[in-house]
mmCIF file of C-alpha atoms in Angstrom:
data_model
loop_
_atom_site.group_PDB
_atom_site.id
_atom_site.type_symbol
_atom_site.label_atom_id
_atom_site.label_comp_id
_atom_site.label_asym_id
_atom_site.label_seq_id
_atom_site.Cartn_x
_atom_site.Cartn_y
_atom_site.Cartn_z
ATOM 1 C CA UNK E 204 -110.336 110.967 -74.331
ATOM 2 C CA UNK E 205 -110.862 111.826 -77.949
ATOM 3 C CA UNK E 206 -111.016 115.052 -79.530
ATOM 4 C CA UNK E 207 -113.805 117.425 -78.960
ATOM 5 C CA UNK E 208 -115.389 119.830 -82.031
ATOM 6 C CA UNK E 209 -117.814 122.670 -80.802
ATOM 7 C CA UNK E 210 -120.269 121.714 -84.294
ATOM 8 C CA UNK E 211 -119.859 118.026 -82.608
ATOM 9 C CA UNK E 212 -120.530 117.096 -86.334
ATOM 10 C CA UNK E 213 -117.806 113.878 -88.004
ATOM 11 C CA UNK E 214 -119.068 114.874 -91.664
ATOM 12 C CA UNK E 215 -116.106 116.794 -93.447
ATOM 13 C CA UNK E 216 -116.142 120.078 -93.594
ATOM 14 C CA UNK E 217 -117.200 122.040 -96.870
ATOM 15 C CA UNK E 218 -114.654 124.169 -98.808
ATOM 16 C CA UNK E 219 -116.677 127.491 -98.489
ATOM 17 C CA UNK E 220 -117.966 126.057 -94.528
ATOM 18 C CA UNK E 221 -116.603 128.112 -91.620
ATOM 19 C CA UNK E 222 -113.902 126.204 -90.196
ATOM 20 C CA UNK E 223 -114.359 124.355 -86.926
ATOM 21 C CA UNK E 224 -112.902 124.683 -83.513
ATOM 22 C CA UNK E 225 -111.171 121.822 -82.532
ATOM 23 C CA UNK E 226 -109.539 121.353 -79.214
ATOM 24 C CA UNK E 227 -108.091 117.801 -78.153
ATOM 25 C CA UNK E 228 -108.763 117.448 -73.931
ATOM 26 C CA UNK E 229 -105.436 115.604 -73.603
ATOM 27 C CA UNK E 230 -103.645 116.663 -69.752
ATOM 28 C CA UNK E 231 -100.081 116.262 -71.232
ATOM 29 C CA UNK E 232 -101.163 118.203 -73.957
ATOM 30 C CA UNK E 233 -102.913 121.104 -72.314
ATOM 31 C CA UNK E 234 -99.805 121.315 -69.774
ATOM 32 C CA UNK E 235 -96.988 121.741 -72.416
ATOM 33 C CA UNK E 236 -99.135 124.032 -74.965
ATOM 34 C CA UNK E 237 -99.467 126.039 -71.569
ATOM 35 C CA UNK E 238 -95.847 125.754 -70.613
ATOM 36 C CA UNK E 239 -94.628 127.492 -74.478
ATOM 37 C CA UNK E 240 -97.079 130.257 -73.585
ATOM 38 C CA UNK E 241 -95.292 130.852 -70.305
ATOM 39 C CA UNK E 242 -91.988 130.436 -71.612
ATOM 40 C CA UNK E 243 -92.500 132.690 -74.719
ATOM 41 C CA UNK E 244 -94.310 135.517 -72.591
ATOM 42 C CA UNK E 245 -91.420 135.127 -69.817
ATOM 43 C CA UNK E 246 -88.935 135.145 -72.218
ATOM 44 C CA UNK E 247 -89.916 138.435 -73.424
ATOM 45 C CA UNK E 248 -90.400 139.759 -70.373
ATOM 46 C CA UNK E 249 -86.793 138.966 -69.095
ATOM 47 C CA UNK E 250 -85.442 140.366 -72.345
ATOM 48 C CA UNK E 251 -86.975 143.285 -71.453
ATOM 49 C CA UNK E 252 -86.203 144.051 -68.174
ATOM 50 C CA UNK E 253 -83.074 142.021 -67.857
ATOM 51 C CA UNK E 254 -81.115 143.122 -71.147
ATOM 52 C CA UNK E 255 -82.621 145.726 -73.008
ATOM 53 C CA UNK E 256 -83.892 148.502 -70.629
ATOM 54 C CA UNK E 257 -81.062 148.480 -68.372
ATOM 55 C CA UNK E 258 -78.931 148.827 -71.856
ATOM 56 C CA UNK E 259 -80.200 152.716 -71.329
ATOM 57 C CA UNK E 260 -80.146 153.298 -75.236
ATOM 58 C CA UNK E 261 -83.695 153.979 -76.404
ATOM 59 C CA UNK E 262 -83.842 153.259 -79.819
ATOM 60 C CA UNK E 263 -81.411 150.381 -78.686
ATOM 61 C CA UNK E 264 -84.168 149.072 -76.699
ATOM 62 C CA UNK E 265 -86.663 149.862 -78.791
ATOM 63 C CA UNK E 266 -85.650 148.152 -82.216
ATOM 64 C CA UNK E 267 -84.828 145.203 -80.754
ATOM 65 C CA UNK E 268 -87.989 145.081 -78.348
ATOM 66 C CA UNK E 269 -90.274 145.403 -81.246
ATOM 67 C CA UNK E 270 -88.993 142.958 -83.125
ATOM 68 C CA UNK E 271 -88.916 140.640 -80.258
ATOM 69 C CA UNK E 272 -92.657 141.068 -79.671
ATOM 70 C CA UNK E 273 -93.707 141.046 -83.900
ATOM 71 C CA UNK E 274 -92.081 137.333 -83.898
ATOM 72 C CA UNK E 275 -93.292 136.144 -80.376
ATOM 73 C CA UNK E 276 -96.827 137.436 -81.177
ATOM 74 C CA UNK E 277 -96.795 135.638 -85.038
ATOM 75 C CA UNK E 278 -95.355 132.300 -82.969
ATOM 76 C CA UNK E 279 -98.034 132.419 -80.569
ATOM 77 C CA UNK E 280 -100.888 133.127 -83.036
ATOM 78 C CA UNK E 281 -99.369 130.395 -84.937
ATOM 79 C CA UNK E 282 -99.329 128.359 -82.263
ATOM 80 C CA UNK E 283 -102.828 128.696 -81.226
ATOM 81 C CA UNK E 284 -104.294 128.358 -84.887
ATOM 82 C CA UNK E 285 -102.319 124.797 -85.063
ATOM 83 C CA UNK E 286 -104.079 123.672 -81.507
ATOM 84 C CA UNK E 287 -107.349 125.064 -82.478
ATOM 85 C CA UNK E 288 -107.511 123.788 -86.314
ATOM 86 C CA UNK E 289 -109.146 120.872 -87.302
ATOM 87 C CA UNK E 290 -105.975 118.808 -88.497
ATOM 88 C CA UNK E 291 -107.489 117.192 -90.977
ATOM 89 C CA UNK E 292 -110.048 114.459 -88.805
ATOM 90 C CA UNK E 293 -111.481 111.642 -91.251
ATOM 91 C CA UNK E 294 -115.586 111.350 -90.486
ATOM 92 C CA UNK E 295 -115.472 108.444 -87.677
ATOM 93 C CA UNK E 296 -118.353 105.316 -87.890
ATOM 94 C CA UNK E 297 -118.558 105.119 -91.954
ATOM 95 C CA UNK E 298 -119.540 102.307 -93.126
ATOM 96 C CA UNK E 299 -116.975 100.529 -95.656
ATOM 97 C CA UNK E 300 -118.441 100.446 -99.570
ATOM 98 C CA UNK E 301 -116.576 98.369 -102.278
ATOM 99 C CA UNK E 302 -113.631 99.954 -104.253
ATOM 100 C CA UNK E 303 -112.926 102.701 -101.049
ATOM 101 C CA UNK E 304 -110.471 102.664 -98.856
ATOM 102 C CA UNK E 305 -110.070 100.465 -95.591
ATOM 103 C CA UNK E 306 -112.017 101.279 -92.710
ATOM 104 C CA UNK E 307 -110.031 101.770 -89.365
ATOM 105 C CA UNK E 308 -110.428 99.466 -86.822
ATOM 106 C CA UNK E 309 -109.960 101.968 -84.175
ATOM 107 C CA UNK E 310 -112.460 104.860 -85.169
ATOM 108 C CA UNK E 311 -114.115 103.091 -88.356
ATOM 109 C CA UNK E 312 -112.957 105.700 -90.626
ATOM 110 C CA UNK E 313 -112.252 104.908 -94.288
ATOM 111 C CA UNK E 314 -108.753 105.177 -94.419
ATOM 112 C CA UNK E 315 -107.083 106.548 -97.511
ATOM 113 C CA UNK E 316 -103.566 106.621 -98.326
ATOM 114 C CA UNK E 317 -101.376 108.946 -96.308
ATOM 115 C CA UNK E 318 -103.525 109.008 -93.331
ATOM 116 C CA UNK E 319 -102.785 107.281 -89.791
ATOM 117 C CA UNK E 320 -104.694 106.690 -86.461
ATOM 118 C CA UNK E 321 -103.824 108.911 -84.034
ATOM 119 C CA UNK E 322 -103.930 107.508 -80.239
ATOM 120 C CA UNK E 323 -104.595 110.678 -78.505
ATOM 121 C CA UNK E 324 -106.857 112.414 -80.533
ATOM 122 C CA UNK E 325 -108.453 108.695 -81.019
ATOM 123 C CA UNK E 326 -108.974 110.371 -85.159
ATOM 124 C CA UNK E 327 -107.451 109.150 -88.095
ATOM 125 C CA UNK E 328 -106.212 112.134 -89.701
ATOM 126 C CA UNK E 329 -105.435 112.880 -93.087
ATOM 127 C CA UNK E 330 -101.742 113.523 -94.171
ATOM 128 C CA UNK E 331 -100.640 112.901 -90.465
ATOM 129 C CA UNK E 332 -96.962 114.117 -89.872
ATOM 130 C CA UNK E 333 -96.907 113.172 -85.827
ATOM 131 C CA UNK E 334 -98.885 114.526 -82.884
ATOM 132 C CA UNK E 335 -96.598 117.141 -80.978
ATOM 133 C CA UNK E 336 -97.485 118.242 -77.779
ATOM 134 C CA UNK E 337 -96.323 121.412 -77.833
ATOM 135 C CA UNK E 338 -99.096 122.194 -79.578
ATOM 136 C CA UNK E 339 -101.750 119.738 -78.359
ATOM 137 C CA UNK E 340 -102.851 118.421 -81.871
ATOM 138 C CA UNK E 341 -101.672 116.484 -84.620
ATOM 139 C CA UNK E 342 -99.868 117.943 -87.597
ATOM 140 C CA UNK E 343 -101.762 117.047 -90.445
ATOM 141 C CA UNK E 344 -103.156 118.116 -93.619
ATOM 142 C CA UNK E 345 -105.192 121.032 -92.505
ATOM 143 C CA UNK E 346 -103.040 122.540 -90.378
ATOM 144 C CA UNK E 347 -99.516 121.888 -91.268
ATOM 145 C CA UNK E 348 -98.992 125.468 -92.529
ATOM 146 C CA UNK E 349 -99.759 126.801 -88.959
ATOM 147 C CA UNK E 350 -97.749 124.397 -87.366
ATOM 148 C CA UNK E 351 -95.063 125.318 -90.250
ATOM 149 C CA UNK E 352 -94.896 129.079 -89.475
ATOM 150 C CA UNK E 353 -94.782 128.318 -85.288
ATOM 151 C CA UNK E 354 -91.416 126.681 -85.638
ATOM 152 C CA UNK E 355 -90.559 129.873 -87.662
ATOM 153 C CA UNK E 356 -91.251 132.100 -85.967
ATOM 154 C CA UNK E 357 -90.314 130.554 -82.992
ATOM 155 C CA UNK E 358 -86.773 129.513 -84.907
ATOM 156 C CA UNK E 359 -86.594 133.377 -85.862
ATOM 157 C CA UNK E 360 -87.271 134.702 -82.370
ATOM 158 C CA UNK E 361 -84.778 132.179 -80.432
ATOM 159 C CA UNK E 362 -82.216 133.268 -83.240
ATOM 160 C CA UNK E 363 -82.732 137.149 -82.030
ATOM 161 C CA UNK E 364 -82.453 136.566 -78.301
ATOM 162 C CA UNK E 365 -78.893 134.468 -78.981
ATOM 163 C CA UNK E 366 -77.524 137.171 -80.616
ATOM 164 C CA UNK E 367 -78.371 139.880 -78.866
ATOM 165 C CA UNK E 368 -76.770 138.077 -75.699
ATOM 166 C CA UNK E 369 -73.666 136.437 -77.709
ATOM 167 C CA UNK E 370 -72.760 139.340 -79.977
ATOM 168 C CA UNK E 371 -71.764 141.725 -77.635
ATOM 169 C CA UNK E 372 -70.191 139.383 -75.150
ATOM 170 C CA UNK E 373 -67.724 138.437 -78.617
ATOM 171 C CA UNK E 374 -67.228 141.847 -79.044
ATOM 172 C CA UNK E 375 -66.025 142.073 -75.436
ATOM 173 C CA UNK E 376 -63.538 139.170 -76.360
ATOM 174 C CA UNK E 377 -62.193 140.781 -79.238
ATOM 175 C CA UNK E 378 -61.354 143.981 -77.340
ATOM 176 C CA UNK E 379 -59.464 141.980 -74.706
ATOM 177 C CA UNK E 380 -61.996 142.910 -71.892
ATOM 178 C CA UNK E 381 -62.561 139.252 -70.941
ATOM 179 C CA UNK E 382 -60.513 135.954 -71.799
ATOM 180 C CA UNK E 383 -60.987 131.547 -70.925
ATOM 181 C CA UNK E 384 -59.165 132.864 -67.868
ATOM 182 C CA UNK E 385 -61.684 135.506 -66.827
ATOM 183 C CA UNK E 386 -64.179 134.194 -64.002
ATOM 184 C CA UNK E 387 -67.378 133.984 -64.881
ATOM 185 C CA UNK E 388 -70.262 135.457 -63.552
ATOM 186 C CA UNK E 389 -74.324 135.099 -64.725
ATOM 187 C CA UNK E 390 -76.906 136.221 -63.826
ATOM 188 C CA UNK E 391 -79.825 134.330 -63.225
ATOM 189 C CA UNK E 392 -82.141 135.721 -65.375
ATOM 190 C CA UNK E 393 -79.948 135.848 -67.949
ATOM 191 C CA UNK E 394 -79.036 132.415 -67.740
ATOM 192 C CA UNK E 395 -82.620 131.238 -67.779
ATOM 193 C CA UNK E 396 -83.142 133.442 -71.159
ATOM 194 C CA UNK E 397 -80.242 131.882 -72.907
ATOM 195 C CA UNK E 398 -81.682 128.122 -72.150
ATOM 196 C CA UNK E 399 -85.155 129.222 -73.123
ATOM 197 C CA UNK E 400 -84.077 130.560 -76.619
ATOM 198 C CA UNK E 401 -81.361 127.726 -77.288
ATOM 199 C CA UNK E 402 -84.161 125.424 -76.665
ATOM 200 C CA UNK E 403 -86.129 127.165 -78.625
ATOM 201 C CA UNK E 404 -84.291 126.871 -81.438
ATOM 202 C CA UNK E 405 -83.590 123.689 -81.521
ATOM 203 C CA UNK E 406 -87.183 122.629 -81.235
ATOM 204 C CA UNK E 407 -87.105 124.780 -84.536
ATOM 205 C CA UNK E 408 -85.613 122.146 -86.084
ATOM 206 C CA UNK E 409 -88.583 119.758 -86.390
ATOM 207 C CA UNK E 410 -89.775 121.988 -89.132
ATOM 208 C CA UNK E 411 -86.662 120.190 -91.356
ATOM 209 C CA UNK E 412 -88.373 116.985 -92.022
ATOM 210 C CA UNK E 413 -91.568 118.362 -92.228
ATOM 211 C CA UNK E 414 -91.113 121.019 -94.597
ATOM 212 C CA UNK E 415 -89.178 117.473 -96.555
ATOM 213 C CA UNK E 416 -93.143 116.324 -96.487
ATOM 214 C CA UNK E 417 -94.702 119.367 -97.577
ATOM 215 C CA UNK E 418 -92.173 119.685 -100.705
ATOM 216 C CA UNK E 419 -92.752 116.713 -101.626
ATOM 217 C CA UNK E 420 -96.905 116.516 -101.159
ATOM 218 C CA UNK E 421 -96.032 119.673 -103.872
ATOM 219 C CA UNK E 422 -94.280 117.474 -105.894
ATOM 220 C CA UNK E 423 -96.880 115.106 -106.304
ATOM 221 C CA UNK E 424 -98.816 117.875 -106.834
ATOM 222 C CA UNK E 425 -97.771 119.417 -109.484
ATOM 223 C CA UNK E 426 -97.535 115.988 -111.333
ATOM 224 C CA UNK E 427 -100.964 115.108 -110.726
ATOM 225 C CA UNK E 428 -104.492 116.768 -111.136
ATOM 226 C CA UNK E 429 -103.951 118.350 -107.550
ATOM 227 C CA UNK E 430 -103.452 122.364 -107.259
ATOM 228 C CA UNK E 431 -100.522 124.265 -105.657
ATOM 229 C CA UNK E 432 -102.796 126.046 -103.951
ATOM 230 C CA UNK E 433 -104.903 122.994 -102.907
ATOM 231 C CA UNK E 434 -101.605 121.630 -100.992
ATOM 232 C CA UNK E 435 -100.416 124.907 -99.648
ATOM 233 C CA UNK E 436 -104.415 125.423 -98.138
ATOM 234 C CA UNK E 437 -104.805 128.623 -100.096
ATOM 235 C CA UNK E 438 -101.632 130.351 -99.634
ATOM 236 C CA UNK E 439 -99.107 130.972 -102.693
ATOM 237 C CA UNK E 440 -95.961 128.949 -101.700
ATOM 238 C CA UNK E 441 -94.005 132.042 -102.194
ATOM 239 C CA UNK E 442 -95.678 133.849 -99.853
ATOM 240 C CA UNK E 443 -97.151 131.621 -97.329
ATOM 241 C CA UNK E 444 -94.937 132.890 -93.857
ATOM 242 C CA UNK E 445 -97.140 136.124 -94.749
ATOM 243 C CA UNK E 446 -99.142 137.460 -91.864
ATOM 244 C CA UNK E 447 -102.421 136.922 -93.811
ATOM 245 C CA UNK E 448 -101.912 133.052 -93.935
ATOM 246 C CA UNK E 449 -102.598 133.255 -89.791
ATOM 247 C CA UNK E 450 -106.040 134.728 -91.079
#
């Protein structure tokens, strides 16, 4: 199954164009881009009714709950903008003309430097990082910022729910109320909160290498003809984990 555009149109998309919806009909895909919904959404839902409101401290509750929902809300709108973008799909059937790049054998796209085939969205796609199926797409040029800002806020929002759980349980320690000796007891939900946001943050840490390849894509722009704002799509580098970026 390749990918599927609503405009059904391979030519590339104009700068000023309305961008398309893309959506790639992969099962594996679909199933874990489902499964972070669920897990985000549950997660905040167990921090809520498992830690914070039985806490009994209103503005306790209601600090931290906000905050929780501003970063799971930017992560999921994130998330959705990286499965739904166009990641940066090469026009498919083009015939080959002297001097251009190499056509792919796969899709017959011309093939310029940088970009790769990708076997599940059967595209080659410009600037391709690696498809992740988290997000049921590739990570490529087009929508690498999206992608970017999902493993940061997602990185950000993990980093909350650990220490709201761990901070108070070391100030327990400190004040002698509990020691190695001390039996432990968890609760369930509890338990299945801390797994969700350790995981969570480790899956964070795929942004490391590919924030490695957008640096350096800015490298190379700055040395060549190529804007900032041409590699950044739009966005000022210094202010790209803005809300208006998701726009």
């Amino acid at each position: 199954m390749g990918s599927w555009l609503v405009t059904h149109s391979l030519a590339p998309r104009s700068p000023g164009a309305a961008p398309r919806v893309w959506f790639v009909p992969d099962a594996l895909g679909i199933v874990c881009a489902s499964a972070t919904w669920a897990l985000t959404l549950s997660e905040g839902a167990l921090l809520l009714s498992a830690w914070l409101l039985p806490e009994q401290r209103p503005a306790y509750s209601a600090v931290h709950g906000s905050l929780f929902l501003l970063l799971a809300f930017l992560a999921l709108a994130s998330h959705a903008r990286t499965m739904l973008t166009d990641p940066g799909a090469l026009p498919a059937g083009v015939l080959p003309a002297p001097g251009l790049a190499a056509r792919c054998p796969l899709c017959g796209a011309l093939r310029p430097p940088g970009a790769h085939h990708c076997s599940v969205c059967q595209r080659c796609i410009r600037r391709a990082h690696h498809h992740c199926p988290w997000v049921n797409n590739c990570v490529g040029a087009d929508n690498r910022k999206f992608f970017l800002l999902f493993t940061l806020y997602t990185a950000l929002a993990a980093l909350h729910v650990l220490l709201l759980l761990s901070v108070p349980t070391l100030r327990a320690y400190a004040r002698g109320e509990w020691d190695l000796q001390t039996p432990v007891r968890l609760r369930a939900p509890l338990l299945f909160l801390f797994v969700v946001a350790l995981n969570g943050f480790l899956f964070a840490s795929d942004m490391r290498p590919l924030c490695h390849s957008a640096n350096t894509l800015l490298g190379k722009a700055i040395k060549s003809t190529a804007s900032v704002s041409e590699v950044w799509q739009g966005c000022d580098p210094l202010t790209w984990p803005v809300v208006s970026c998701l726009i």
